Amino acid sequence: MIRRPPRSTLSSSSAASDVYKRQEKEWIMKKLKFSLFTAALLSMTVFSLACAEEEVVAVEETVSEMNTLETIIDRGMLKCGVNDNLTGFGVVTSDGSFEGFDIDFCKAVAAAILGDSTKVEYTPLTAAARFEALGAGEIDLLIRNTTWTASRDRELEQDFTVTTFYDGQGMMVYADSGYDSIDDMEGATVCVLQGTTTELNLDDRFTGTGMSYTPLTFETNDPLQAAFEEKRCDGWTTDKSGLASKRAEFPESAGGPDALKVLPETLSKEPLGPLTRDNDSEFYDVVQWVVFGMMQAEESGITSSNVAEMAASPSDPGMARLLGASFEGGEVQDFNFGIPKDFMQKVISQVGNYGEVYDKHLVPLGLERAGSLNALWTEGGLIYPPPFR
């Protein structure tokens, strides 16, 4: 603060008056300089904030206007966000490679666009970081056991494509527990992750049927599993795919997989599938129809081992359209996806159809398709691809 010279300390003499006037003038000049400095500083701050805001807007506009399909083609590589510690869906093997159900859909998209399923750069992501990574353009595609919900669809500015796995919350118990149903678990203690929809679904199931229970909550899976191994809780609840994964790798020291069983009830709906960014329709269409194509290939009996034969001599026009092949010398259908017409031949030959991918990664976990929502629609499930026409 710049203080004004006090009048009370000055005499009324002419000399004193001159001193006061000089001090007054100096004070005014200092105040003026301070005001100009403050104004300049404020102006610079406003300018800096405006520039920062413009940079943020520019980044957001760049990401929102990004043509991901063209970017992938120019780059020669697909960037896919995945899980790296969920057996069956996404894990890193001993040699450092990625494998799993979700991983194969990343490979399928790369095969369709680039003709090579190995042209994928995998980015392991936590549940908390996955949406931000996609929104910021750090990855092109997110395939990481992610549930399609209304709030996510509306608020994330990201688009869910077709569901690749219909999941639901379940309950896992020890095989010798005597529990055959959740209805048998009156008064049980249940291990559950804290602050999740899983915790809310658990409460709905028990209190909604008038049953008492004790939730034992944890922030992460490692201490939760330790508590379950110590039998501090009678049941463990999360998505059934997650339970199947944890059961498959349950340590032998605690009884191994055979010591556990997953009860038949399903407590919630958890449709899982790939996500792309909003307003990125060309890439969205490619991802969507690659998945549909893998489903249709299974329905049509086209596999990785017979796709070349089927493409050389399609049995009907629908098969020809799916494989980008000619039927009886006719013209090859072009769906104008911006990728080669025979993209599904590359996908099926290098990765397989939907059933092959499912059987390879999920059936070993005990996730049988028969009687489940993940069966083909012709077998009572929800795997129902629209026609390639």
C-alpha positions as a Python dict, from the first residue, in 0.01 Angstrom:
ca = {
    (1, 'M'): (0, 0, 0),
    (2, 'I'): (124, 355, -83),
    (3, 'R'): (55, 587, 213),
    (4, 'R'): (-34, 954, 170),
    (5, 'P'): (181, 1203, 373),
    (6, 'P'): (-17, 1314, 682),
    (7, 'R'): (-104, 1686, 713),
    (8, 'S'): (-89, 1686, 1091),
    (9, 'T'): (288, 1649, 1091),
    (10, 'L'): (346, 1962, 879),
    (11, 'S'): (359, 2329, 997),
    (12, 'S'): (182, 2616, 824),
    (13, 'S'): (505, 2786, 720),
    (14, 'S'): (575, 2854, 354),
    (15, 'A'): (875, 2616, 360),
    (16, 'A'): (668, 2347, 523),
    (17, 'S'): (395, 2407, 269),
    (18, 'D'): (642, 2360, -12),
    (19, 'V'): (763, 2035, 147),
    (20, 'Y'): (409, 1909, 178),
    (21, 'K'): (329, 1997, -184),
    (22, 'R'): (640, 1815, -301),
    (23, 'Q'): (550, 1508, -91),
    (24, 'E'): (192, 1526, -219),
    (25, 'K'): (314, 1534, -578),
    (26, 'E'): (549, 1239, -517),
    (27, 'W'): (261, 1044, -357),
    (28, 'I'): (34, 1113, -656),
    (29, 'M'): (305, 997, -901),
    (30, 'K'): (369, 681, -700),
    (31, 'K'): (-3, 609, -685),
    (32, 'L'): (-37, 666, -1059),
    (33, 'K'): (258, 435, -1134),
    (34, 'F'): (115, 170, -899),
    (35, 'S'): (-225, 197, -1066),
    (36, 'L'): (-69, 162, -1410),
    (37, 'F'): (135, -138, -1292),
    (38, 'T'): (-173, -301, -1140),
    (39, 'A'): (-373, -241, -1456),
    (40, 'A'): (-96, -387, -1670),
    (41, 'L'): (-66, -689, -1443),
    (42, 'L'): (-441, -741, -1451),
    (43, 'S'): (-443, -707, -1826),
    (44, 'M'): (-165, -964, -1859),
    (45, 'T'): (-350, -1202, -1627),
    (46, 'V'): (-673, -1168, -1824),
    (47, 'F'): (-479, -1215, -2146),
    (48, 'S'): (-305, -1526, -2009),
    (49, 'L'): (-633, -1673, -1891),
    (50, 'A'): (-791, -1599, -2225),
    (51, 'C'): (-501, -1767, -2405),
    (52, 'A'): (-522, -2070, -2174),
    (53, 'E'): (-894, -2093, -2233),
    (54, 'E'): (-840, -2066, -2607),
    (55, 'E'): (-582, -2347, -2589),
    (56, 'V'): (-825, -2570, -2399),
    (57, 'V'): (-1102, -2493, -2646),
    (58, 'A'): (-862, -2558, -2935),
    (59, 'V'): (-765, -2897, -2790),
    (60, 'E'): (-1131, -2988, -2732),
    (61, 'E'): (-1221, -2880, -3084),
    (62, 'T'): (-927, -3074, -3228),
    (63, 'V'): (-1033, -3391, -3046),
    (64, 'S'): (-1402, -3346, -3127),
    (65, 'E'): (-1328, -3281, -3494),
    (66, 'M'): (-1073, -3562, -3519),
    (67, 'N'): (-1137, -3812, -3796),
    (68, 'T'): (-1006, -4113, -3610),
    (69, 'L'): (-1030, -4345, -3909),
    (70, 'E'): (-801, -4122, -4118),
    (71, 'T'): (-567, -4077, -3821),
    (72, 'I'): (-530, -4454, -3775),
    (73, 'I'): (-467, -4509, -4145),
    (74, 'D'): (-205, -4233, -4156),
    (75, 'R'): (-42, -4352, -3833),
    (76, 'G'): (-48, -4719, -3934),
    (77, 'M'): (-147, -4821, -3582),
    (78, 'L'): (-464, -4847, -3372),
    (79, 'K'): (-444, -4720, -3012),
    (80, 'C'): (-671, -4929, -2792),
    (81, 'G'): (-746, -4875, -2422),
    (82, 'V'): (-780, -5207, -2237),
    (83, 'N'): (-770, -5391, -1905),
    (84, 'D'): (-447, -5574, -1826),
    (85, 'N'): (-545, -5776, -1517),
    (86, 'L'): (-882, -5938, -1584),
    (87, 'T'): (-832, -6299, -1690),
    (88, 'G'): (-1036, -6387, -1998),
    (89, 'F'): (-1098, -6027, -2100),
    (90, 'G'): (-762, -5853, -2089),
    (91, 'V'): (-430, -5965, -1941),
    (92, 'V'): (-59, -5934, -2009),
    (93, 'T'): (108, -6270, -2065),
    (94, 'S'): (453, -6375, -1944),
    (95, 'D'): (608, -6263, -2274),
    (96, 'G'): (455, -5916, -2244),
    (97, 'S'): (182, -5960, -2504),
    (98, 'F'): (-187, -5887, -2448),
    (99, 'E'): (-462, -6145, -2479),
    (100, 'G'): (-830, -6179, -2399),
    (101, 'F'): (-1184, -6137, -2527),
    (102, 'D'): (-1167, -5755, -2537),
    (103, 'I'): (-815, -5767, -2680),
    (104, 'D'): (-936, -5969, -2977),
    (105, 'F'): (-1189, -5700, -3068),
    (106, 'C'): (-904, -5446, -3074),
    (107, 'K'): (-721, -5683, -3307),
    (108, 'A'): (-1031, -5721, -3525),
    (109, 'V'): (-1064, -5344, -3574),
    (110, 'A'): (-695, -5320, -3666),
    (111, 'A'): (-732, -5605, -3915),
    (112, 'A'): (-1031, -5434, -4076),
    (113, 'I'): (-865, -5093, -4111),
    (114, 'L'): (-498, -5179, -4159),
    (115, 'G'): (-518, -5538, -4281),
    (116, 'D'): (-302, -5654, -3989),
    (117, 'S'): (-437, -5754, -3647),
    (118, 'T'): (-97, -5696, -3486),
    (119, 'K'): (-102, -5323, -3561),
    (120, 'V'): (-234, -5232, -3215),
    (121, 'E'): (-79, -5022, -2941),
    (122, 'Y'): (-241, -5127, -2611),
    (123, 'T'): (-282, -4882, -2324),
    (124, 'P'): (-375, -5042, -1988),
    (125, 'L'): (-624, -4818, -1810),
    (126, 'T'): (-784, -4813, -1467),
    (127, 'A'): (-1159, -4777, -1439),
    (128, 'A'): (-1113, -4419, -1319),
    (129, 'A'): (-885, -4314, -1607),
    (130, 'R'): (-1050, -4490, -1902),
    (131, 'F'): (-1304, -4225, -2008),
    (132, 'E'): (-1063, -3933, -1973),
    (133, 'A'): (-804, -4112, -2188),
    (134, 'L'): (-1055, -4160, -2469),
    (135, 'G'): (-1192, -3807, -2443),
    (136, 'A'): (-842, -3656, -2453),
    (137, 'G'): (-747, -3848, -2767),
    (138, 'E'): (-481, -4055, -2592),
    (139, 'I'): (-646, -4367, -2736),
    (140, 'D'): (-866, -4423, -3041),
    (141, 'L'): (-1091, -4688, -2894),
    (142, 'L'): (-1186, -4810, -2546),
    (143, 'I'): (-1261, -5181, -2504),
    (144, 'R'): (-1233, -5247, -2134),
    (145, 'N'): (-1532, -5430, -1973),
    (146, 'T'): (-1726, -5102, -1961),
    (147, 'T'): (-2099, -5095, -1886),
    (148, 'W'): (-2336, -4897, -2110),
    (149, 'T'): (-2552, -4672, -1892),
    (150, 'A'): (-2778, -4372, -1957),
    (151, 'S'): (-2561, -4125, -1764),
    (152, 'R'): (-2241, -4235, -1937),
    (153, 'D'): (-2405, -4222, -2278),
    (154, 'R'): (-2527, -3867, -2214),
    (155, 'E'): (-2248, -3707, -2011),
    (156, 'L'): (-1921, -3852, -2141),
    (157, 'E'): (-1946, -3723, -2499),
    (158, 'Q'): (-1859, -4077, -2605),
    (159, 'D'): (-2057, -4337, -2796),
    (160, 'F'): (-2114, -4701, -2707),
    (161, 'T'): (-2119, -4933, -3005),
    (162, 'V'): (-2284, -5275, -3012),
    (163, 'T'): (-2266, -5480, -2691),
    (164, 'T'): (-2003, -5754, -2710),
    (165, 'F'): (-2083, -5920, -2376),
    (166, 'Y'): (-2405, -5918, -2175),
    (167, 'D'): (-2303, -5935, -1812),
    (168, 'G'): (-2473, -5901, -1475),
    (169, 'Q'): (-2383, -5887, -1109),
    (170, 'G'): (-2356, -6218, -929),
    (171, 'M'): (-2258, -6380, -601),
    (172, 'M'): (-1967, -6620, -545),
    (173, 'V'): (-1950, -6848, -240),
    (174, 'Y'): (-1749, -7145, -123),
    (175, 'A'): (-1872, -7469, -275),
    (176, 'D'): (-1916, -7627, 70),
    (177, 'S'): (-2104, -7327, 212),
    (178, 'G'): (-2446, -7487, 172),
    (179, 'Y'): (-2569, -7187, -27),
    (180, 'D'): (-2744, -7273, -353),
    (181, 'S'): (-2921, -6940, -389),
    (182, 'I'): (-2899, -6588, -254),
    (183, 'D'): (-3227, -6663, -78),
    (184, 'D'): (-3029, -6905, 143),
    (185, 'M'): (-2796, -6627, 262),
    (186, 'E'): (-3004, -6475, 545),
    (187, 'G'): (-2769, -6301, 789),
    (188, 'A'): (-2461, -6354, 568),
    (189, 'T'): (-2160, -6124, 547),
    (190, 'V'): (-2081, -6019, 190),
    (191, 'C'): (-1756, -5873, 55),
    (192, 'V'): (-1815, -5585, -187),
    (193, 'L'): (-1628, -5288, -334),
    (194, 'Q'): (-1714, -4963, -158),
    (195, 'G'): (-1891, -4676, -335),
    (196, 'T'): (-1998, -4877, -640),
    (197, 'T'): (-2327, -4961, -805),
    (198, 'T'): (-2241, -5318, -703),
    (199, 'E'): (-2281, -5215, -339),
    (200, 'L'): (-2617, -5051, -416),
    (201, 'N'): (-2742, -5352, -612),
    (202, 'L'): (-2644, -5579, -323),
    (203, 'D'): (-2847, -5372, -79),
    (204, 'D'): (-3145, -5368, -315),
    (205, 'R'): (-3139, -5748, -340),
    (206, 'F'): (-3126, -5815, 35),
    (207, 'T'): (-3338, -5535, 180),
    (208, 'G'): (-3584, -5560, -107),
    (209, 'T'): (-3663, -5918, -5),
    (210, 'G'): (-3657, -5849, 368),
    (211, 'M'): (-3330, -6032, 432),
    (212, 'S'): (-3065, -5918, 679),
    (213, 'Y'): (-2697, -5911, 582),
    (214, 'T'): (-2369, -5742, 670),
    (215, 'P'): (-2169, -5571, 392),
    (216, 'L'): (-1791, -5587, 435),
    (217, 'T'): (-1662, -5310, 211),
    (218, 'F'): (-1321, -5247, 53),
    (219, 'E'): (-1179, -4985, -180),
    (220, 'T'): (-986, -5232, -398),
    (221, 'N'): (-999, -5600, -492),
    (222, 'D'): (-676, -5719, -330),
    (223, 'P'): (-781, -5671, 36),
    (224, 'L'): (-1130, -5789, -56),
    (225, 'Q'): (-995, -6116, -192),
    (226, 'A'): (-772, -6156, 113),
    (227, 'A'): (-1077, -6121, 338),
    (228, 'F'): (-1268, -6374, 128),
    (229, 'E'): (-978, -6621, 143),
    (230, 'E'): (-974, -6579, 522),
    (231, 'K'): (-1349, -6649, 519),
    (232, 'R'): (-1429, -6324, 691),
    (233, 'C'): (-1721, -6299, 449),
    (234, 'D'): (-1961, -6565, 324),
    (235, 'G'): (-1997, -6428, -30),
    (236, 'W'): (-1822, -6206, -282),
    (237, 'T'): (-2030, -5999, -523),
    (238, 'T'): (-1931, -5823, -847),
    (239, 'D'): (-2003, -5875, -1220),
    (240, 'K'): (-2031, -6243, -1308),
    (241, 'S'): (-1752, -6213, -1562),
    (242, 'G'): (-1529, -6072, -1288),
    (243, 'L'): (-1627, -6352, -1052),
    (244, 'A'): (-1550, -6609, -1319),
    (245, 'S'): (-1212, -6448, -1377),
    (246, 'K'): (-1124, -6440, -1005),
    (247, 'R'): (-1247, -6796, -959),
    (248, 'A'): (-1029, -6920, -1246),
    (249, 'E'): (-714, -6781, -1083),
    (250, 'F'): (-809, -6851, -720),
    (251, 'P'): (-492, -6973, -543),
    (252, 'E'): (-448, -7342, -473),
    (253, 'S'): (-343, -7251, -119),
    (254, 'A'): (-701, -7136, -62),
    (255, 'G'): (-859, -7434, -235),
    (256, 'G'): (-830, -7336, -600),
    (257, 'P'): (-1119, -7280, -844),
    (258, 'D'): (-1303, -7597, -738),
    (259, 'A'): (-1346, -7456, -389),
    (260, 'L'): (-1580, -7187, -524),
    (261, 'K'): (-1908, -7161, -710),
    (262, 'V'): (-2106, -6873, -858),
    (263, 'L'): (-2473, -6875, -765),
    (264, 'P'): (-2726, -6871, -1053),
    (265, 'E'): (-2898, -6537, -976),
    (266, 'T'): (-2819, -6220, -1168),
    (267, 'L'): (-2865, -5898, -971),
    (268, 'S'): (-2828, -5635, -1245),
    (269, 'K'): (-2785, -5561, -1616),
    (270, 'E'): (-2429, -5489, -1730),
    (271, 'P'): (-2401, -5463, -2114),
    (272, 'L'): (-2031, -5431, -2202),
    (273, 'G'): (-1887, -5305, -2527),
    (274, 'P'): (-1651, -5070, -2716),
    (275, 'L'): (-1662, -4689, -2696),
    (276, 'T'): (-1561, -4424, -2948),
    (277, 'R'): (-1573, -4046, -2920),
    (278, 'D'): (-1888, -3851, -3009),
    (279, 'N'): (-1915, -3703, -3359),
    (280, 'D'): (-1669, -3954, -3503),
    (281, 'S'): (-1918, -4141, -3717),
    (282, 'E'): (-1683, -4294, -3976),
    (283, 'F'): (-1475, -4472, -3715),
    (284, 'Y'): (-1784, -4556, -3506),
    (285, 'D'): (-1942, -4728, -3808),
    (286, 'V'): (-1629, -4934, -3872),
    (287, 'V'): (-1608, -5055, -3511),
    (288, 'Q'): (-1982, -5128, -3500),
    (289, 'W'): (-1990, -5329, -3821),
    (290, 'V'): (-1670, -5519, -3750),
    (291, 'V'): (-1839, -5657, -3438),
    (292, 'F'): (-2164, -5721, -3626),
    (293, 'G'): (-1963, -5892, -3898),
    (294, 'M'): (-1799, -6129, -3649),
    (295, 'M'): (-2144, -6217, -3514),
    (296, 'Q'): (-2284, -6270, -3863),
    (297, 'A'): (-1988, -6485, -3957),
    (298, 'E'): (-2066, -6722, -3671),
    (299, 'E'): (-2433, -6729, -3769),
    (300, 'S'): (-2335, -6808, -4130),
    (301, 'G'): (-2087, -7080, -4031),
    (302, 'I'): (-1783, -6882, -4150),
    (303, 'T'): (-1471, -6947, -3942),
    (304, 'S'): (-1103, -6858, -3949),
    (305, 'S'): (-1030, -7194, -4108),
    (306, 'N'): (-1286, -7182, -4390),
    (307, 'V'): (-1321, -6810, -4469),
    (308, 'A'): (-1093, -6826, -4775),
    (309, 'E'): (-1299, -7109, -4920),
    (310, 'M'): (-1627, -6929, -4845),
    (311, 'A'): (-1500, -6607, -5004),
    (312, 'A'): (-1390, -6792, -5317),
    (313, 'S'): (-1735, -6947, -5360),
    (314, 'P'): (-2005, -6782, -5144),
    (315, 'S'): (-2314, -6994, -5091),
    (316, 'D'): (-2553, -6697, -5118),
    (317, 'P'): (-2556, -6320, -5186),
    (318, 'G'): (-2562, -6238, -4814),
    (319, 'M'): (-2239, -6427, -4754),
    (320, 'A'): (-2082, -6254, -5052),
    (321, 'R'): (-2177, -5911, -4920),
    (322, 'L'): (-2036, -5992, -4574),
    (323, 'L'): (-1704, -6108, -4718),
    (324, 'G'): (-1670, -5841, -4986),
    (325, 'A'): (-1675, -6110, -5251),
    (326, 'S'): (-1855, -6159, -5581),
    (327, 'F'): (-2158, -6387, -5605),
    (328, 'E'): (-2176, -6576, -5935),
    (329, 'G'): (-1972, -6311, -6114),
    (330, 'G'): (-2177, -6018, -5988),
    (331, 'E'): (-2050, -5686, -5858),
    (332, 'V'): (-1884, -5672, -5517),
    (333, 'Q'): (-2088, -5474, -5262),
    (334, 'D'): (-1918, -5159, -5131),
    (335, 'F'): (-2057, -5025, -4803),
    (336, 'N'): (-1836, -4714, -4826),
    (337, 'F'): (-1682, -4756, -4482),
    (338, 'G'): (-1357, -4605, -4607),
    (339, 'I'): (-1171, -4936, -4575),
    (340, 'P'): (-1117, -5229, -4816),
    (341, 'K'): (-1435, -5406, -4933),
    (342, 'D'): (-1302, -5743, -4811),
    (343, 'F'): (-1230, -5616, -4457),
    (344, 'M'): (-1427, -5897, -4295),
    (345, 'Q'): (-1211, -6158, -4464),
    (346, 'K'): (-910, -6005, -4289),
    (347, 'V'): (-1096, -5993, -3955),
    (348, 'I'): (-1218, -6353, -3965),
    (349, 'S'): (-898, -6508, -4100),
    (350, 'Q'): (-675, -6329, -3847),
    (351, 'V'): (-902, -6314, -3538),
    (352, 'G'): (-1204, -6541, -3592),
    (353, 'N'): (-1580, -6507, -3568),
    (354, 'Y'): (-1762, -6408, -3249),
    (355, 'G'): (-1805, -6765, -3132),
    (356, 'E'): (-1439, -6851, -3185),
    (357, 'V'): (-1330, -6551, -2977),
    (358, 'Y'): (-1581, -6630, -2703),
    (359, 'D'): (-1493, -6998, -2687),
    (360, 'K'): (-1119, -6926, -2677),
    (361, 'H'): (-1124, -6681, -2388),
    (362, 'L'): (-1446, -6710, -2186),
    (363, 'V'): (-1558, -7072, -2196),
    (364, 'P'): (-1242, -7175, -2003),
    (365, 'L'): (-1365, -6947, -1723),
    (366, 'G'): (-1690, -7139, -1705),
    (367, 'L'): (-1890, -6872, -1890),
    (368, 'E'): (-2087, -7112, -2110),
    (369, 'R'): (-2301, -6953, -2382),
    (370, 'A'): (-2580, -7210, -2389),
    (371, 'G'): (-2888, -7060, -2229),
    (372, 'S'): (-2718, -6724, -2175),
    (373, 'L'): (-2783, -6383, -2330),
    (374, 'N'): (-2453, -6421, -2517),
    (375, 'A'): (-2586, -6703, -2732),
    (376, 'L'): (-2688, -6636, -3091),
    (377, 'W'): (-3046, -6516, -3133),
    (378, 'T'): (-3120, -6842, -3315),
    (379, 'E'): (-3035, -7019, -2988),
    (380, 'G'): (-3231, -6789, -2757),
    (381, 'G'): (-2964, -6525, -2692),
    (382, 'L'): (-2922, -6156, -2780),
    (383, 'I'): (-2641, -6188, -3037),
    (384, 'Y'): (-2842, -6052, -3327),
    (385, 'P'): (-2647, -5878, -3605),
    (386, 'P'): (-2836, -5654, -3852),
    (387, 'P'): (-2812, -5763, -4214),
    (388, 'F'): (-2519, -5675, -4437),
    (389, 'R'): (-2721, -5524, -4719),
}
